[in-house]
Coordinates of C-alpha atoms and ligand atoms in Angstrom, one line a residue:
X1 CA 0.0 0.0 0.0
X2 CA 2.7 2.5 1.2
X3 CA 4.8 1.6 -2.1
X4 CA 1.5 2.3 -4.4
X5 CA 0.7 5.5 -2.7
X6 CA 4.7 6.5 -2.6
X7 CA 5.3 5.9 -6.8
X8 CA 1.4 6.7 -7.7
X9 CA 0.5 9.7 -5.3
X10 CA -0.6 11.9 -8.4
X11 CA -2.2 9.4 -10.3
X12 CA -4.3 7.9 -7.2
X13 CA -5.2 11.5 -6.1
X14 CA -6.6 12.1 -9.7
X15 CA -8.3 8.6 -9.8
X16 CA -10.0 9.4 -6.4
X17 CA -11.2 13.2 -6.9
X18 CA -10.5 13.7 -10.5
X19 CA -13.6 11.9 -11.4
X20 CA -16.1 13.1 -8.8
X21 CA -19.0 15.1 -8.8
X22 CA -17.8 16.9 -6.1
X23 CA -15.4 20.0 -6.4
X24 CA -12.1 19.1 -4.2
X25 CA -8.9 21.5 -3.3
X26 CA -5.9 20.6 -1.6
X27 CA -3.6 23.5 0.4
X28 CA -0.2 23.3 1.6
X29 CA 0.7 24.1 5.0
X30 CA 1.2 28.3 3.9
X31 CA -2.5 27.8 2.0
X32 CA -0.6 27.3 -1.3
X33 CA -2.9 25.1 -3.8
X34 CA -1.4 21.6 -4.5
X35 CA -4.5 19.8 -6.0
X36 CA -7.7 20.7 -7.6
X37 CA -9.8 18.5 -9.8
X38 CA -11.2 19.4 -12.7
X39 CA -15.4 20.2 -11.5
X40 CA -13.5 22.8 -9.3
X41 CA -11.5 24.2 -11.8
X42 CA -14.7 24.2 -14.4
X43 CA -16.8 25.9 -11.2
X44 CA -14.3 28.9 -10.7
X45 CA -13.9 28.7 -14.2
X46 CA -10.0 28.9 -13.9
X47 CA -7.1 26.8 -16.1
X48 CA -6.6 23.8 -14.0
X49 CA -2.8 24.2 -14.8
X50 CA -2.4 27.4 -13.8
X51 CA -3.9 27.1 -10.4
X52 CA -1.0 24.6 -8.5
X53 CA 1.4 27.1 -6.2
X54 CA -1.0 29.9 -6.2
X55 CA -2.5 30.9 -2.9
X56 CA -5.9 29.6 -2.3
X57 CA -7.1 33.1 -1.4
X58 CA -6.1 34.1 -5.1
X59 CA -8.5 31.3 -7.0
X60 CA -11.3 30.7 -4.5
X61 CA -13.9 33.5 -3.1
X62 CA -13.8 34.1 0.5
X63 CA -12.2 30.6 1.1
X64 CA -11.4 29.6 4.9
X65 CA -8.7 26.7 3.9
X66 CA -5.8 28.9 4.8
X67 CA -7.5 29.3 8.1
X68 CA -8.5 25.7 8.7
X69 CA -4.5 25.1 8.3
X70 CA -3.8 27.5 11.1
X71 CA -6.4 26.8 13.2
X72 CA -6.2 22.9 12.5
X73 CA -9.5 22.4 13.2
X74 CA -12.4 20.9 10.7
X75 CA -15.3 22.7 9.5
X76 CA -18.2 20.9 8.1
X77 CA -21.1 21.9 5.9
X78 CA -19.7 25.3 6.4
X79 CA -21.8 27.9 4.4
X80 CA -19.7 30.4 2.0
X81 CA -20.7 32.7 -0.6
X82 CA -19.0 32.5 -3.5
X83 CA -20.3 33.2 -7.4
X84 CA -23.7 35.5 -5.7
X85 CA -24.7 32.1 -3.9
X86 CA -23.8 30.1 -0.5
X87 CA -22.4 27.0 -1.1
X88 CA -22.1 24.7 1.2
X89 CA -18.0 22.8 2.1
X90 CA -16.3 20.9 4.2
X91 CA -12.5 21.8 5.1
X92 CA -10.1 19.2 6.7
X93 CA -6.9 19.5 8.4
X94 CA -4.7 16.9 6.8
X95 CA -2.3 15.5 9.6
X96 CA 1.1 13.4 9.0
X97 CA 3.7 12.3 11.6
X98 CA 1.2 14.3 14.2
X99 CA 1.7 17.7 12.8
X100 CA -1.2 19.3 10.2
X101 CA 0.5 19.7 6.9
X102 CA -2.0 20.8 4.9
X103 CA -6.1 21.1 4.2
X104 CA -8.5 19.1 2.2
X105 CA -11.8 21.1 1.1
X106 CA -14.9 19.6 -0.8
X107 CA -17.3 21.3 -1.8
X108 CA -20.6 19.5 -1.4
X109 CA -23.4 21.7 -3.2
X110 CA -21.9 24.3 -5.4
X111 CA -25.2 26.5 -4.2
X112 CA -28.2 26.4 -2.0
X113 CA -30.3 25.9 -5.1
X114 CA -28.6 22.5 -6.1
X115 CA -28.8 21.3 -2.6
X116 CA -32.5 21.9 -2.4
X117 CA -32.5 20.0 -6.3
X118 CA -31.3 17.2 -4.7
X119 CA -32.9 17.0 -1.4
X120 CA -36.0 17.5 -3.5
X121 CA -37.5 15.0 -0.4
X122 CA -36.7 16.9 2.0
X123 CA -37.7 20.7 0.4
X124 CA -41.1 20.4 1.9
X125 CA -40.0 19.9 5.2
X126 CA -37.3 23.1 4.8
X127 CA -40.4 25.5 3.7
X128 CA -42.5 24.3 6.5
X129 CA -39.7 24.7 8.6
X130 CA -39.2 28.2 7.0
X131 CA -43.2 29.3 7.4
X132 CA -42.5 28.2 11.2
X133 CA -39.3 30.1 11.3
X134 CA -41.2 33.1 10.2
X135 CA -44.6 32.7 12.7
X136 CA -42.1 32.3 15.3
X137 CA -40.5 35.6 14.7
X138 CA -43.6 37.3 14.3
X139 CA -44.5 36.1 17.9
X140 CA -41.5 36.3 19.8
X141 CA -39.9 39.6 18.1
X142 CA -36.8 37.6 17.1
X143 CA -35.8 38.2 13.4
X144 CA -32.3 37.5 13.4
X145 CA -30.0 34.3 13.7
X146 CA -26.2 33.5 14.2
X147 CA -26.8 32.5 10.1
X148 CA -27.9 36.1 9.6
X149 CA -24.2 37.3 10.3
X150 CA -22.6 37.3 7.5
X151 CA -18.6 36.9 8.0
X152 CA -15.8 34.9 7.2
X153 CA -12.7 36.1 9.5
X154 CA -11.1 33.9 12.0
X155 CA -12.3 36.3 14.9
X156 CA -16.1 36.1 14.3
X157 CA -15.9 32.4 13.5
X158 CA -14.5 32.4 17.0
X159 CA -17.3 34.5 18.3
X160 CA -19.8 32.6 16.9
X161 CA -18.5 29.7 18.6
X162 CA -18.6 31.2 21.9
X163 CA -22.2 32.1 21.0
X164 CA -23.5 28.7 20.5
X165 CA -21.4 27.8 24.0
X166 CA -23.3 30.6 25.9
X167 CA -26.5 30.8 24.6
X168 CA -28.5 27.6 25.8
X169 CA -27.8 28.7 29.2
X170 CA -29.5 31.2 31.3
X171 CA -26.2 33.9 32.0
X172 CA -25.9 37.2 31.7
X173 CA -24.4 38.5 28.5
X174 CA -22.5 41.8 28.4
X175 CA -21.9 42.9 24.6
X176 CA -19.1 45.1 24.0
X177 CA -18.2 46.8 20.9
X178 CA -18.2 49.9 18.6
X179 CA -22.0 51.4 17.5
X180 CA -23.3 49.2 14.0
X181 CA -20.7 46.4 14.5
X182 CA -23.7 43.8 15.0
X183 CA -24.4 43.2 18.8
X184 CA -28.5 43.3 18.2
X185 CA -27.6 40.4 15.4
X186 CA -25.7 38.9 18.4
X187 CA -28.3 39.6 21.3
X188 CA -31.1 37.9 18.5
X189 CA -28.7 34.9 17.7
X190 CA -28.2 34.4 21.5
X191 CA -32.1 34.4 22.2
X192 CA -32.9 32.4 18.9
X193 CA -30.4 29.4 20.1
X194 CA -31.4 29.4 24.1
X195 CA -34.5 27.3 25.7
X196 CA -36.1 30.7 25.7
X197 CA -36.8 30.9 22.0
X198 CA -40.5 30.1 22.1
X199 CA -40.8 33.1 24.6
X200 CA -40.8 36.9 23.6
X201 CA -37.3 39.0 22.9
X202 CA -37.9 42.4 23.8
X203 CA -35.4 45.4 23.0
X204 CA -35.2 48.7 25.2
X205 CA -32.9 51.0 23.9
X206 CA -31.9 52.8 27.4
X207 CA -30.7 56.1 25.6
X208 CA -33.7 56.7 23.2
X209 CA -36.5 56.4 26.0
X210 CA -36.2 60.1 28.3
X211 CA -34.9 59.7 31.9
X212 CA -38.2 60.3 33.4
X213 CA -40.5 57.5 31.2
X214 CA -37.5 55.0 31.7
X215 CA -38.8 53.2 34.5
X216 CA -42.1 53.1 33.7
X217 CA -41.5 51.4 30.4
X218 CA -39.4 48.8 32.0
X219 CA -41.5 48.0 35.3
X220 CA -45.3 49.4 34.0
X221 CA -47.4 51.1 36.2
X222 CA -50.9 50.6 38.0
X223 CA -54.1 51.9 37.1
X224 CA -54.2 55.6 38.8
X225 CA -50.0 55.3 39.8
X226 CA -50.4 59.2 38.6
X227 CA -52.0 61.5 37.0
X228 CA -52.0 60.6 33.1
X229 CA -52.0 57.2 33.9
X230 CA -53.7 54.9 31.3
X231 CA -56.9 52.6 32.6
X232 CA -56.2 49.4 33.5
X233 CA -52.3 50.5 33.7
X234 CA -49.5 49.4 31.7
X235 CA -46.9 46.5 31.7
X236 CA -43.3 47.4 31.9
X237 CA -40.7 45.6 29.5
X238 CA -39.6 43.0 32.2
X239 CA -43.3 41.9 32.0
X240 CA -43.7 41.5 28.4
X241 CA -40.2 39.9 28.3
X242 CA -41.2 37.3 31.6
X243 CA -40.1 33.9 30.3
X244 CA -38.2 35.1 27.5
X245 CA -35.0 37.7 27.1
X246 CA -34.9 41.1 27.8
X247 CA -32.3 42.9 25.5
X248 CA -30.9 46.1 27.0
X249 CA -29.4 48.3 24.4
X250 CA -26.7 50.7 25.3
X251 CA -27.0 50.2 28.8
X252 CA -24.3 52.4 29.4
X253 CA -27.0 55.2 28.9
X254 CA -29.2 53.9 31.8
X255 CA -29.8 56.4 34.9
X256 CA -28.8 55.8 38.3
X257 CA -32.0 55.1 39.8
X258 CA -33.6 52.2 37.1
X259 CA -29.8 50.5 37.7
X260 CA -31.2 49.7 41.1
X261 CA -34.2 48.8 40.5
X262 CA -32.7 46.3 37.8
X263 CA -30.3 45.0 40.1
X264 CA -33.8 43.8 42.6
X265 CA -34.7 42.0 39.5
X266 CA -32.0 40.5 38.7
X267 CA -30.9 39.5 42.9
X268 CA -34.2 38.6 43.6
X269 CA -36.5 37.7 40.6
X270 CA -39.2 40.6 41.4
X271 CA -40.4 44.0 40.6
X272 CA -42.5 46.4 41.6
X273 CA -44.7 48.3 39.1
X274 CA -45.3 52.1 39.9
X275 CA -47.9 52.3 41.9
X276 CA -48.0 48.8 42.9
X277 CA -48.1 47.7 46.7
X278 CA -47.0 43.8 45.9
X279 CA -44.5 42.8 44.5
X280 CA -44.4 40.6 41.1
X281 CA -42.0 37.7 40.3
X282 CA -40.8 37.8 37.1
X283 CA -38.1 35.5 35.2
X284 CA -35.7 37.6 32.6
X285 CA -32.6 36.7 30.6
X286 CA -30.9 40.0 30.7
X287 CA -28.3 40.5 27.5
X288 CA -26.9 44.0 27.9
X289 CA -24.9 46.1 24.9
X290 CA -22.3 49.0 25.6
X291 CA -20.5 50.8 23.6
X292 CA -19.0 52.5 26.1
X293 CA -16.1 51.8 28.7
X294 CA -18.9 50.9 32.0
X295 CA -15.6 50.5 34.2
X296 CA -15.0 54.1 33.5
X297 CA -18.7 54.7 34.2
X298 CA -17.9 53.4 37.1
X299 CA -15.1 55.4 38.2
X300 CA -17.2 58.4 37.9
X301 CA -19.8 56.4 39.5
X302 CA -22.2 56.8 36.7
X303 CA -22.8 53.0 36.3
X304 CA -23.2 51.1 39.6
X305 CA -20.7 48.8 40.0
X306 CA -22.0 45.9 41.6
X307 CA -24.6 46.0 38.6
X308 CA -21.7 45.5 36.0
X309 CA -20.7 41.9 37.6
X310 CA -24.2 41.0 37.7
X311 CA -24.2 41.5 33.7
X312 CA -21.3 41.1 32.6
X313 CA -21.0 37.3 33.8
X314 CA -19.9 36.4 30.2
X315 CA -18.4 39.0 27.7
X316 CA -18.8 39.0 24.1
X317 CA -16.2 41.6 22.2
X318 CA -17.5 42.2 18.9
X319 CA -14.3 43.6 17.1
X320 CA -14.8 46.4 14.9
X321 CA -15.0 46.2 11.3
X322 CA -11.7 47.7 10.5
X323 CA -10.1 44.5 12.7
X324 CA -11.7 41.9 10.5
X325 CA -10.7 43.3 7.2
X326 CA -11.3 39.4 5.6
X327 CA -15.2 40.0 6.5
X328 CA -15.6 43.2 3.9
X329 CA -15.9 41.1 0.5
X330 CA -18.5 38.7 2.1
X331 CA -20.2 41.8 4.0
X332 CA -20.2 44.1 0.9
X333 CA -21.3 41.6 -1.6
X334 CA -24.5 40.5 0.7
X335 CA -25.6 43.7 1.5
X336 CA -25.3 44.7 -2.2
X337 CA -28.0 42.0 -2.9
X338 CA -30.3 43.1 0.2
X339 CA -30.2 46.4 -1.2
X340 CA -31.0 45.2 -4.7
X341 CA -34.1 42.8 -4.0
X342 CA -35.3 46.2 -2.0
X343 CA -34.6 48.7 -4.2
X344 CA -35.4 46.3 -7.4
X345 CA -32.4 47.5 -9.4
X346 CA -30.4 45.2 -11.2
X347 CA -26.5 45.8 -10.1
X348 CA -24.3 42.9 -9.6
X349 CA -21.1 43.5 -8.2
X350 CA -18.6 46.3 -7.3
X351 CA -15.1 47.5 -9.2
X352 CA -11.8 45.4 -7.5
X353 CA -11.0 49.1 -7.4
X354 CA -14.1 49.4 -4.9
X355 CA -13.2 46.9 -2.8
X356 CA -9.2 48.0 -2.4
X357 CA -10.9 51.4 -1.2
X358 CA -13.7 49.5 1.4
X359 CA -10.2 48.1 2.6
X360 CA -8.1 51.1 2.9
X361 CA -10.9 52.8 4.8
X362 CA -11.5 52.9 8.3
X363 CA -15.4 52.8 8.6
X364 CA -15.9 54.5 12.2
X365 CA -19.7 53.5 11.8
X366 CA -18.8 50.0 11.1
X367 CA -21.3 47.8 9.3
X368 CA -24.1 50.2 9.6
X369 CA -22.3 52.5 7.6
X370 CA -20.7 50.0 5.0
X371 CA -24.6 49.3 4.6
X372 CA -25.3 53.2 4.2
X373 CA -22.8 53.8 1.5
X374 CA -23.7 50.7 -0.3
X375 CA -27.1 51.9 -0.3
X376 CA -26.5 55.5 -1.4
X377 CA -23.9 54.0 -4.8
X378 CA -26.7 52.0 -5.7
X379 CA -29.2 54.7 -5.8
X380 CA -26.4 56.7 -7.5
X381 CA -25.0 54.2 -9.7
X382 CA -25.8 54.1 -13.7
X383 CA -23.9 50.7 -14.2
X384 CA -24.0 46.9 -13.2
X385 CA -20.7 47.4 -11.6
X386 CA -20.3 49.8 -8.6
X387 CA -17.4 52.0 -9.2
X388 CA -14.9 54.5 -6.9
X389 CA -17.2 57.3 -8.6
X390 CA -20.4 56.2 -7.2
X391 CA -19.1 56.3 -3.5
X392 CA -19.3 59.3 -1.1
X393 CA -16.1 61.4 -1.5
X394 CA -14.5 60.8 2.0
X395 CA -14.3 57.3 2.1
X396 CA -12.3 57.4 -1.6
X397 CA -8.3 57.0 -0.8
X398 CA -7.9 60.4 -2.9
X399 CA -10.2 61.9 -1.0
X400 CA -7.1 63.2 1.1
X401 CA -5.2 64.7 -1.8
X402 CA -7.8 66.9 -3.5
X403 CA -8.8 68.6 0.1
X404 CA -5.7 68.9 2.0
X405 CA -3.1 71.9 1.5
X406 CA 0.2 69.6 1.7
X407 CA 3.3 69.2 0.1
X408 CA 3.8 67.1 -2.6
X409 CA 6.5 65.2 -0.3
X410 CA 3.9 64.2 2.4
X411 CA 1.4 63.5 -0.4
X412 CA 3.5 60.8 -2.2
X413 CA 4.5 59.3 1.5
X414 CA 0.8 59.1 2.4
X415 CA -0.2 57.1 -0.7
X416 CA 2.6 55.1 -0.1
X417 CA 1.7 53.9 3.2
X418 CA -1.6 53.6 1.8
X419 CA -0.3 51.7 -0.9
X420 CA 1.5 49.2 1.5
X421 CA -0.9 48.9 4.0
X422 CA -3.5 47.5 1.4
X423 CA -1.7 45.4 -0.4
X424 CA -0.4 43.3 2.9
X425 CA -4.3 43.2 3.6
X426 CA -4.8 42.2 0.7
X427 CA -2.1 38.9 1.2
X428 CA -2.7 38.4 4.6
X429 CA 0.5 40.1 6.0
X430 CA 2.5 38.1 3.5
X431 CA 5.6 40.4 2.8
X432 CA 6.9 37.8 0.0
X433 CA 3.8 38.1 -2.1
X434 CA 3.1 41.9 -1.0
X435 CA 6.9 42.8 -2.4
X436 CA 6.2 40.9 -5.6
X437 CA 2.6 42.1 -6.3
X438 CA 4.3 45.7 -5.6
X439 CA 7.0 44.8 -7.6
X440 CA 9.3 46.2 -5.6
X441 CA 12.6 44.1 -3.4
X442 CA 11.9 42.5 -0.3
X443 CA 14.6 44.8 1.7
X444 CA 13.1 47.6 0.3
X445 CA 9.5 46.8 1.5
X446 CA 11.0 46.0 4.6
X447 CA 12.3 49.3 4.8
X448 CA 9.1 51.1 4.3
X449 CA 7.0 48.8 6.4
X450 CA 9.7 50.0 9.3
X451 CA 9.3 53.6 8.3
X452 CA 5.6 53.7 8.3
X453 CA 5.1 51.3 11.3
X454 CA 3.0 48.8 9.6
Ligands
ATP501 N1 -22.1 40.5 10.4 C1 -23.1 41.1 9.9 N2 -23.8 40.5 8.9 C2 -24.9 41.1 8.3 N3 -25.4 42.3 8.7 C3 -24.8 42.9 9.7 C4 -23.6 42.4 10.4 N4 -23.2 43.2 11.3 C5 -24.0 44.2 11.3 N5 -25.0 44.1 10.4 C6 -26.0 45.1 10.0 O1 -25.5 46.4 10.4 C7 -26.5 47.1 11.0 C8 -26.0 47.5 12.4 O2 -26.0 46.4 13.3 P1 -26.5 46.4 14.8 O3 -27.7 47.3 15.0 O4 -26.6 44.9 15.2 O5 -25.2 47.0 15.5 P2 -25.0 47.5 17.0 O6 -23.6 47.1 17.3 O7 -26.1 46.9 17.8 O8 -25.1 49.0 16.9 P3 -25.5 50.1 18.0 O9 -24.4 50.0 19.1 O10 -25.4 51.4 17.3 O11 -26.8 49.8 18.5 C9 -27.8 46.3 11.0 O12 -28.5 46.7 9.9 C10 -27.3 44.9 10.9 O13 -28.2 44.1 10.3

């Protein structure tokens, strides 16, 4: 066996995968391609012998392989987008001699729509599971899943993970992160995967509702609790949530006085409406998001501290979009298509030039504004293609040169580091293949990723 496999590796490999349905990829340890059989090759539509000892990132949208290699750890039936569809792969660490030298991926259905062709048995069973899906949102005022986050960096992978661990419990969640990098798609996920699910999510934004109405929104009041009062009174937000999850939005936000009344809750599994003289039990998953630093809340005693350990009993950090640069392609590409089945406009794709810009850029409003500007350059657009001119001026990397008054010295060193700091995006930190895209010597990149501090 070990003599066949030794003299015929090639030759077996292309027996085995070469004539399969299935499209199949092999990486080296560094995510370099070694194999891939021909119903790949005729998928991606790339020459089969051009493809060996090019990085997989370079042949295959939004591919994970390079990360299963580092992270040496499988993932199957993993959804990615690729082509304007999700298809659905596994990835394998290969292991020898007890280290992982490599990664085997397969791709299983080439898109959604071929795996529902061939599970034509089981289609009935998705769409009742779908109409189900959809009258269970409608009740419980859940509309978002963990599959609703689209990403495909290591860190939100990781996330995720930690989100399936955490939700089927009943702990507080504290999540942390910059305004529009997702935590509502997070607090949803965390509800839609708990016991809870068949029970209401409710959502109080603690800095939209005035100081004064805040703790009658969240506790309710009695009939005749004051003057104004409705008949009959009014439940608070813990009622309406009783059984379920109560998600409280920038809780950072949340005055002095409703902090201790939350606390009662949360100690002792009661409230008191306004007005009322008895007491009401009531049984709440709290999830809190902050965008702000609570221990420095704290500090100024602004935020009550022993509050903070009672939420923050497990911490989700949801990085911000300029951290997870991998996640733009996948992120930009899906909300081009929400956009499009809204707006009904047929555009398919943006400009490689486009996406170099989305990369460059900073976005301080995080996915909320990737979504914004995607929106406004389709309403602008005239093409099928999204191109630099249909985004806003001061996202666009010349942005800088036509409105600043600078010399022409600083103006070349800027674009250079600009240049730089793309292109080693772009290759995953790899200085090797940044120097030779750049065409420029190794030393000599070296040189300027030392000047610039990259
Ligand atoms: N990974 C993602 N995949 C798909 N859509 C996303 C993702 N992250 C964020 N969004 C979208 O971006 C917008 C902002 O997200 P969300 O409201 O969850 O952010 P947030 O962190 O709660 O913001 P804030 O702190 O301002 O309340 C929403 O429209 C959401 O659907």
């Amino acid at each position: 066996m070990l003599e066949i496999l030794e003299n015929y590796r090639d030759g077996i490999l292309e027996t085995i995968f070469g004539n399969v349905n299935h499209c199949v990829v092999v990486v080296d340890r560094d995510g370099f391609v070694s194999y891939m059989n021909d119903s790949y090759c005729d998928f991606l539509e790339v020459d089969k012998k051009l493809v060996p000892g090019k990085h997989v990132t370079e042949v295959i949208e939004n591919t994970r392989m390079h990360l299963v290699v580092q992270t040496e750890k499988e993932e199957i039936a993993d959804l990615q987008y690729i082509r304007g569809n999700y298809m659905i792969a596994h990835r394998i660490p290969l292991r020898a001699d007890g280290k992982v030298v490599g990664a085997l991926g397969m791709v299983l259905f080439r898109d959604t729509e071929e795996w529902l062709k061939l599970n034509s048995h089981i289609r009935d069973l998705l769409l009742e599971l779908e109409t189900y899906r959809n009258q269970m949102k409608k009740l419980s005022g859940v509309s978002y899943s963990l599959h609703d986050i689209v990403s495909s960096s290591s860190e939100m992978h990781l996330l995720k993970d930690k989100i399936k661990k955490v939700a089927p419990g009943n702990v507080s969640v504290l999540l942390r992160g910059e305004s529009g990098t997702g935590k509502e798609l997070f607090a949803h996920s965390i509800h839609h995967l708990s016991e809870r699910n068949t029970k209401p999510f409710v959502k109080v934004n603690c800095a939209a509702i005035p100081e004064h109405l805040l703790e009658s929104e969240l506790f309710g009041y009695q009939e005749g609790a004051f003057t104004g009062a409705k008949k009959g009174g009014k439940p608070g937000k813990f009622q309406l949530a009783n059984g379920g999850t109560l998600f409280l939005d920038e809780i950072g936000d949340m005055p002095l006085q409703a902090q201790v009344k939350i606390l009662r809750v949360l100690q002792e599994g009661e409230m008191d409406a306004i007005g009322s003289v008895h007491p009401q039990k009531v049984d709440v998953r709290i999830i809190a998001a902050t965008n702000q630093p609570l221990e420095g809340l704290i500090e100024v005693q602004k935020f009550r501290e022993d509050l903070f350990y009672r939420i923050n009993v497990v911490q989700v950090d949801v990085p911000p979009l300029r951290k997870r640069p991998e996640d733009l392609r996948v992120l930009a590409k899906y909300l081009l298509e929400k956009v499009t089945q809204l707006t009904g406009k047929r555009v398919i794709d943006f400009e490689e030039t486009v996406y170099d810009c989305f990369l460059q850029y900073h976005w301080p409003g995080n996915v909320r504004e990737l979504e914004n500007v995607i929106e406004a350059a389709v309403h602008l657009t005239s093409n099928e293609m999204i191109e630099l001119d249909d985004l806003p001026d001061h996202i666009k990397p010349d942005a800088y040169l036509l409105h600043d008054q600078q010399s022409l010295k600083a103006i070349m060193e800027t674009t250079e580091r600009q240049v730089i700091e793309r292109t080693l995006k772009k290759v995953q930190g790899d200085k090797t293949k940044a120097a030779e895209l750049l065409r420029i010597g190794k030393s000599s990149l070296y040189d300027k990723v030392k000047k610039y501090g990259l």
